[in-house]
Coordinates of C-alpha atoms in Angstrom, one line a residue:
M1 CA 107.5 102.6 117.4
T2 CA 104.2 102.8 119.2
A3 CA 100.7 101.4 118.5
H4 CA 99.6 104.9 117.6
A5 CA 101.9 105.1 114.5
P6 CA 101.9 101.7 112.8
P7 CA 103.6 101.3 109.4
S8 CA 101.2 101.4 106.4
R9 CA 102.3 98.0 105.2
P10 CA 103.3 94.9 107.1
I11 CA 106.4 94.4 105.0
W12 CA 108.8 96.7 103.2
L13 CA 112.3 96.9 101.8
D14 CA 114.9 98.8 103.7
G15 CA 116.6 100.4 100.7
D16 CA 119.7 101.5 102.6
T17 CA 120.7 98.0 103.8
S18 CA 118.9 95.6 101.4
T19 CA 117.2 94.0 104.3
I20 CA 113.5 93.4 104.9
K21 CA 111.4 95.0 107.6
V22 CA 108.2 93.3 108.9
I23 CA 105.7 94.0 111.6
D24 CA 106.1 91.3 114.3
Q25 CA 102.5 90.2 114.4
R26 CA 103.2 88.0 117.4
K27 CA 103.4 91.1 119.5
L28 CA 100.2 92.8 118.4
P29 CA 98.0 94.4 119.6
H30 CA 99.9 95.4 122.7
Q31 CA 103.2 96.1 121.1
V32 CA 104.0 97.3 117.6
E33 CA 107.5 96.1 116.9
V34 CA 109.4 95.9 113.6
M35 CA 111.8 92.9 112.9
T36 CA 114.6 93.1 110.4
L37 CA 115.1 90.1 108.1
S38 CA 118.5 89.8 106.5
T39 CA 118.9 86.1 105.7
V40 CA 116.8 83.3 104.3
D41 CA 117.0 81.6 107.7
E42 CA 115.4 84.6 109.3
V43 CA 112.7 84.7 106.6
I44 CA 111.9 81.1 107.2
F45 CA 111.7 81.7 110.9
A46 CA 109.4 84.7 110.4
I47 CA 107.0 82.6 108.2
Q48 CA 107.0 79.5 110.4
D49 CA 106.7 81.4 113.8
M50 CA 104.0 83.6 112.4
V51 CA 105.9 86.9 112.7
V52 CA 104.2 87.2 109.3
R53 CA 101.1 85.3 108.4
G54 CA 98.2 85.5 105.9
A55 CA 98.5 83.9 102.4
P56 CA 99.4 87.1 100.4
L57 CA 101.8 88.4 103.0
I58 CA 103.5 85.0 103.2
G59 CA 103.9 85.0 99.5
A60 CA 105.4 88.5 99.4
T61 CA 107.8 87.6 102.3
G62 CA 108.9 84.5 100.4
A63 CA 109.5 86.6 97.3
Y64 CA 111.8 89.0 99.2
G65 CA 113.5 85.9 100.7
V66 CA 114.6 85.0 97.2
M67 CA 116.2 88.4 96.9
L68 CA 118.1 87.8 100.2
A69 CA 119.2 84.5 98.9
A70 CA 120.7 86.2 95.8
V71 CA 122.4 88.7 98.1
S72 CA 123.8 86.0 100.4
G73 CA 125.4 84.0 97.5
K74 CA 126.8 87.0 95.6
N75 CA 130.4 86.0 96.3
L76 CA 130.0 82.5 94.8
T77 CA 130.8 81.7 91.2
P78 CA 127.9 82.4 88.9
A79 CA 127.1 78.7 88.5
D80 CA 127.3 78.0 92.2
H81 CA 125.4 81.2 93.0
F82 CA 122.4 80.2 90.9
S83 CA 122.4 76.7 92.3
F84 CA 122.5 78.2 95.8
I85 CA 119.5 80.4 95.0
Q86 CA 117.6 77.4 93.7
K87 CA 118.3 75.4 96.9
E88 CA 117.2 78.4 99.1
C89 CA 114.0 78.7 97.1
G90 CA 113.3 75.0 98.0
R91 CA 113.7 75.8 101.7
L92 CA 111.5 78.9 101.4
K93 CA 108.7 77.0 99.7
A94 CA 108.7 74.3 102.4
A95 CA 108.4 76.8 105.3
R96 CA 104.6 76.5 105.5
P97 CA 102.5 73.9 103.6
T98 CA 99.0 75.2 103.2
A99 CA 99.2 78.8 101.8
V100 CA 99.7 78.4 98.1
N101 CA 100.9 82.0 97.7
L102 CA 104.3 81.1 99.1
G103 CA 105.3 78.6 96.4
W104 CA 103.6 80.8 93.7
A105 CA 105.6 83.9 94.7
V106 CA 109.0 82.1 95.1
D107 CA 108.6 80.3 91.8
R108 CA 107.7 83.6 90.1
V109 CA 110.9 85.3 91.3
L110 CA 113.0 82.3 90.4
A111 CA 111.6 82.2 86.9
G112 CA 112.4 85.8 86.5
L113 CA 116.0 85.2 87.2
S114 CA 116.3 83.0 84.1
S115 CA 116.3 86.2 82.0
A116 CA 119.2 87.7 84.0
D117 CA 122.8 86.8 83.4
S118 CA 124.9 87.9 86.4
P119 CA 124.9 87.9 90.2
A120 CA 124.2 91.6 90.3
S121 CA 121.4 91.3 87.8
W122 CA 119.9 88.4 89.8
I123 CA 119.8 90.5 92.9
E124 CA 118.2 93.4 91.1
T125 CA 115.7 91.3 89.2
A126 CA 114.7 89.5 92.5
R127 CA 114.2 92.8 94.2
K128 CA 112.1 94.3 91.4
T129 CA 110.0 91.1 91.1
A130 CA 109.3 90.9 94.9
E131 CA 108.3 94.6 94.9
A132 CA 106.0 94.0 91.9
I133 CA 104.4 91.1 93.7
A134 CA 103.7 93.3 96.8
D135 CA 102.4 96.1 94.7
E136 CA 100.2 93.8 92.7
D137 CA 98.7 92.2 95.8
A138 CA 97.9 95.6 97.2
E139 CA 96.1 96.6 93.9
N140 CA 94.3 93.2 93.8
C141 CA 93.0 93.7 97.3
R142 CA 91.9 97.2 96.4
Q143 CA 89.9 95.8 93.5
I144 CA 88.4 93.1 95.8
G145 CA 87.1 96.0 97.9
L146 CA 85.6 97.7 95.0
H147 CA 83.8 94.6 93.8
G148 CA 82.8 93.3 97.2
V149 CA 81.3 96.6 98.5
S150 CA 78.3 96.1 96.2
L151 CA 77.2 93.2 98.4
I152 CA 77.3 95.4 101.5
E153 CA 75.6 98.2 99.7
A154 CA 72.7 96.0 98.6
L155 CA 72.2 94.7 102.1
S156 CA 72.3 98.2 103.5
T157 CA 69.6 99.3 101.0
G158 CA 67.4 96.3 102.1
K159 CA 67.8 97.3 105.7
S160 CA 66.9 101.0 105.0
G161 CA 70.3 102.1 106.0
A162 CA 70.6 100.2 109.3
P163 CA 74.1 98.9 109.9
V164 CA 75.1 95.7 108.0
N165 CA 76.4 93.1 110.4
I166 CA 79.3 91.2 108.9
L167 CA 80.9 88.2 110.6
T168 CA 84.6 87.6 110.0
H169 CA 87.0 84.7 111.0
C170 CA 90.7 85.0 111.6
N171 CA 92.5 88.0 110.1
A172 CA 92.1 88.7 106.4
G173 CA 93.0 92.4 106.7
W174 CA 96.0 94.4 105.6
L175 CA 98.2 92.7 108.2
A176 CA 97.6 89.5 106.3
C177 CA 98.1 91.1 102.9
I178 CA 100.0 94.2 101.8
E179 CA 97.2 96.8 101.9
H180 CA 93.4 96.7 102.3
G181 CA 93.1 93.0 103.1
T182 CA 90.9 90.5 101.3
A183 CA 87.8 90.0 103.5
T184 CA 88.2 93.4 105.1
A185 CA 88.7 95.3 101.8
P186 CA 84.9 95.5 101.1
I187 CA 84.3 96.5 104.7
Y188 CA 86.9 99.3 104.5
E189 CA 85.4 100.5 101.2
A190 CA 81.9 100.5 102.6
F191 CA 83.1 102.5 105.6
R192 CA 84.8 104.9 103.3
Q193 CA 81.6 105.4 101.4
N194 CA 79.7 106.0 104.7
I195 CA 77.7 102.8 104.4
P196 CA 76.9 101.8 108.0
V197 CA 78.6 98.6 109.0
H198 CA 79.3 96.6 112.1
V199 CA 81.8 93.7 112.3
W200 CA 81.5 90.6 114.5
V201 CA 85.1 89.6 115.0
D202 CA 85.7 85.9 115.8
E203 CA 88.5 85.6 118.4
T204 CA 89.9 82.7 116.3
R205 CA 91.6 80.4 118.7
P206 CA 94.3 79.2 119.2
L207 CA 96.3 82.3 118.3
N208 CA 93.4 84.8 118.5
Q209 CA 94.2 86.5 115.1
G210 CA 90.7 87.9 115.2
A211 CA 90.8 89.3 118.7
R212 CA 94.4 90.5 118.4
L213 CA 94.8 91.5 114.8
T214 CA 91.4 92.1 113.1
A215 CA 90.1 94.0 116.2
W216 CA 93.3 96.1 116.2
E217 CA 93.0 96.9 112.5
L218 CA 89.3 97.8 112.7
G219 CA 90.0 99.9 115.8
Q220 CA 92.8 101.8 114.1
A221 CA 90.3 102.5 111.2
K222 CA 87.5 103.3 113.6
V223 CA 85.2 100.7 112.0
P224 CA 82.5 99.6 114.6
H225 CA 83.2 96.0 115.7
T226 CA 82.6 93.6 118.5
V227 CA 84.9 90.7 119.5
I228 CA 83.0 87.4 120.1
T229 CA 84.0 83.9 121.0
D230 CA 84.5 81.5 118.1
N231 CA 81.3 79.6 118.9
A232 CA 79.0 82.5 119.2
G233 CA 78.6 83.0 115.5
G234 CA 75.8 80.3 115.1
Y235 CA 73.8 81.9 117.9
L236 CA 74.1 85.3 116.4
M237 CA 72.9 83.9 113.0
Q238 CA 69.9 82.3 114.6
K239 CA 68.9 85.6 116.2
G240 CA 69.1 87.5 112.9
L241 CA 72.2 89.5 114.0
V242 CA 74.4 88.5 111.0
D243 CA 73.7 89.7 107.5
L244 CA 76.8 88.4 105.8
V245 CA 79.8 86.2 106.5
M246 CA 83.0 87.2 104.7
V247 CA 86.3 85.4 105.1
G248 CA 89.7 85.0 103.4
T249 CA 91.5 81.9 102.3
D250 CA 94.9 80.4 102.2
R251 CA 94.3 78.1 99.2
T252 CA 91.3 77.6 96.9
T253 CA 90.9 74.9 94.3
R254 CA 89.9 75.5 90.7
T255 CA 86.5 74.0 91.7
G256 CA 85.9 76.5 94.6
D257 CA 86.8 74.5 97.7
V258 CA 88.4 76.8 100.3
A259 CA 91.0 76.2 102.9
N260 CA 91.0 78.8 105.6
K261 CA 91.7 79.1 109.3
I262 CA 90.3 76.3 111.4
G263 CA 86.7 76.9 112.3
T264 CA 85.7 78.5 108.9
Y265 CA 83.9 75.3 107.9
L266 CA 81.7 75.4 111.0
K267 CA 80.8 79.1 110.2
A268 CA 79.8 78.0 106.6
L269 CA 77.6 75.3 108.0
A270 CA 75.8 77.7 110.3
A271 CA 75.4 80.2 107.6
K272 CA 73.9 77.6 105.2
D273 CA 71.5 76.5 107.9
N274 CA 70.3 80.1 108.5
G275 CA 70.2 81.2 104.9
I276 CA 73.0 83.8 105.4
P277 CA 75.3 84.5 102.4
F278 CA 78.9 83.2 102.9
Y279 CA 81.5 84.9 100.7
V280 CA 85.2 84.2 100.4
A281 CA 87.6 87.0 99.3
L282 CA 90.8 86.2 97.5
P283 CA 93.3 87.4 94.9
S284 CA 94.0 85.1 92.0
S285 CA 97.4 84.2 93.5
T286 CA 95.6 82.2 96.2
F287 CA 94.0 79.8 93.7
D288 CA 95.7 76.5 93.3
W289 CA 94.8 75.8 89.6
N290 CA 96.0 72.2 89.9
L291 CA 93.7 71.0 92.6
T292 CA 90.0 69.9 92.3
D293 CA 89.3 68.3 95.6
G294 CA 90.0 70.5 98.5
V295 CA 89.1 68.1 101.3
N296 CA 91.5 65.4 100.1
E297 CA 94.1 67.3 98.2
I298 CA 94.9 70.5 100.2
P299 CA 97.7 69.9 102.7
I300 CA 96.6 70.9 106.2
E301 CA 99.3 72.2 108.6
S302 CA 99.5 70.9 112.1
R303 CA 101.3 73.3 114.4
N304 CA 102.9 73.2 117.8
P305 CA 100.4 72.0 120.4
D306 CA 101.7 74.7 122.8
E307 CA 99.7 77.2 120.8
V308 CA 96.6 75.5 122.1
R309 CA 97.9 75.0 125.7
F310 CA 99.0 78.6 126.2
V311 CA 97.2 81.9 125.8
Q312 CA 99.0 85.2 125.4
G313 CA 97.6 88.4 126.9
L314 CA 98.4 91.6 128.7
D315 CA 98.8 91.6 132.5
R316 CA 98.9 95.2 133.6
D317 CA 101.8 96.4 131.4
K318 CA 103.4 93.1 130.7
V319 CA 102.6 90.6 127.9
I320 CA 102.5 87.1 129.5
S321 CA 101.6 83.6 128.4
V322 CA 99.5 81.3 130.6
R323 CA 98.6 77.6 130.5
V324 CA 94.9 76.7 130.2
P325 CA 94.5 72.9 130.2
P326 CA 96.2 70.5 132.7
S327 CA 99.9 70.1 132.0
Q328 CA 99.4 66.3 131.3
S329 CA 96.6 66.7 128.8
P330 CA 97.6 66.2 125.1
A331 CA 96.7 68.9 122.6
G332 CA 96.1 68.9 118.9
N333 CA 96.6 72.0 116.7
F334 CA 95.1 71.7 113.3
A335 CA 95.7 75.1 111.7
F336 CA 93.1 75.0 108.8
D337 CA 90.0 73.3 107.6
V338 CA 88.4 73.1 104.1
T339 CA 85.0 74.5 103.3
P340 CA 83.4 72.7 100.3
A341 CA 82.3 74.8 97.4
R342 CA 78.6 73.8 98.0
L343 CA 78.6 75.9 101.2
I344 CA 80.0 79.1 99.6
T345 CA 77.7 81.7 98.1
G346 CA 80.5 83.3 96.0
L347 CA 84.1 84.3 95.6
I348 CA 85.2 87.9 95.5
T349 CA 88.3 88.4 93.4
E350 CA 90.1 91.3 91.8
R351 CA 88.3 90.5 88.5
G352 CA 84.8 90.4 90.1
I353 CA 82.5 88.1 91.9
C354 CA 81.8 84.5 90.8
K355 CA 80.2 81.4 92.0
A356 CA 82.4 78.8 93.8
S357 CA 82.3 76.5 90.8
E358 CA 84.9 75.5 88.1
K359 CA 82.7 76.9 85.4
D360 CA 82.2 80.4 86.9
I361 CA 85.8 80.6 88.1
R362 CA 86.9 79.8 84.5
R363 CA 84.7 82.7 83.3
L364 CA 86.9 85.2 85.3
F365 CA 90.2 83.4 84.8
P366 CA 90.1 81.6 81.5
E367 CA 93.9 81.7 81.0
Y368 CA 94.4 79.2 83.9
F369 CA 92.2 76.5 82.4

């Protein structure tokens, strides 16, 4: 498979073998490779090593992982089989701590198995539920695009049709979801409607998900964009070169605090200082309805310091990894930060746009309160 013919989704079920296929996002943008996942251990590895990443995609991958657990235990007695599935669900949920979609999706599949009554029906129910989660995420992201495009359209009208400059951070595109993306969904919809847009793409150290993944996505779609260093955003805002900041999230509290890739908080501060709207796009599955204080309650993942020490890139025709700091220097790798609700202009969801407040979130999602 080449970079000129990527799959239309980052995850899909191989119907002939009951295995899962995923794009190996560690290899992008220089190589488009597909990895096969056939066991729970392989699913956990893919989640932890960021073969797959992004809250909605992690959730869908975990859901398919429950199906693989059901397949793996099919030769056990029914009682042992269900106990095995439950234990594997616990391992799946622990694979990464910050993205709430993972636990949500695994629990949803497991709950669905309670209505089935045999190993064969557990496998089939898990498969159908995982596919439903993937399809629902794709539709939710499409709706996010339809709601969020109004923000871009209004800015375009105010600029007399000049390109709307949108700043992103990390990758909240279809690679992080199933289709459309969250923060990118309004951008793709604006582009589809011929509304002129230009995207400033934060590189997003240490793993460069912006420079590697968002830039690759936008390039595939022919959306105008420019890759910038993570710390250039404030300068661009001061110079009037950013009209809108739009990011995704891995977990959002019922009060509107947002956990996203490290560096998001700094962008929100710069946007606030320069009077630039700062929006967060998310499906309802990314809300944590039990939390009210993001700074103190959302678990923040610390990852391998080597992700900071080494940078991956293309040297001629070979992808290599090179060390940047001195070998004896310690490194810290905090994967996420929390942006308080007071810095967020609004949340773009599949049900519409709301303020980052418990009252307004309740207006769109009353059944969760």
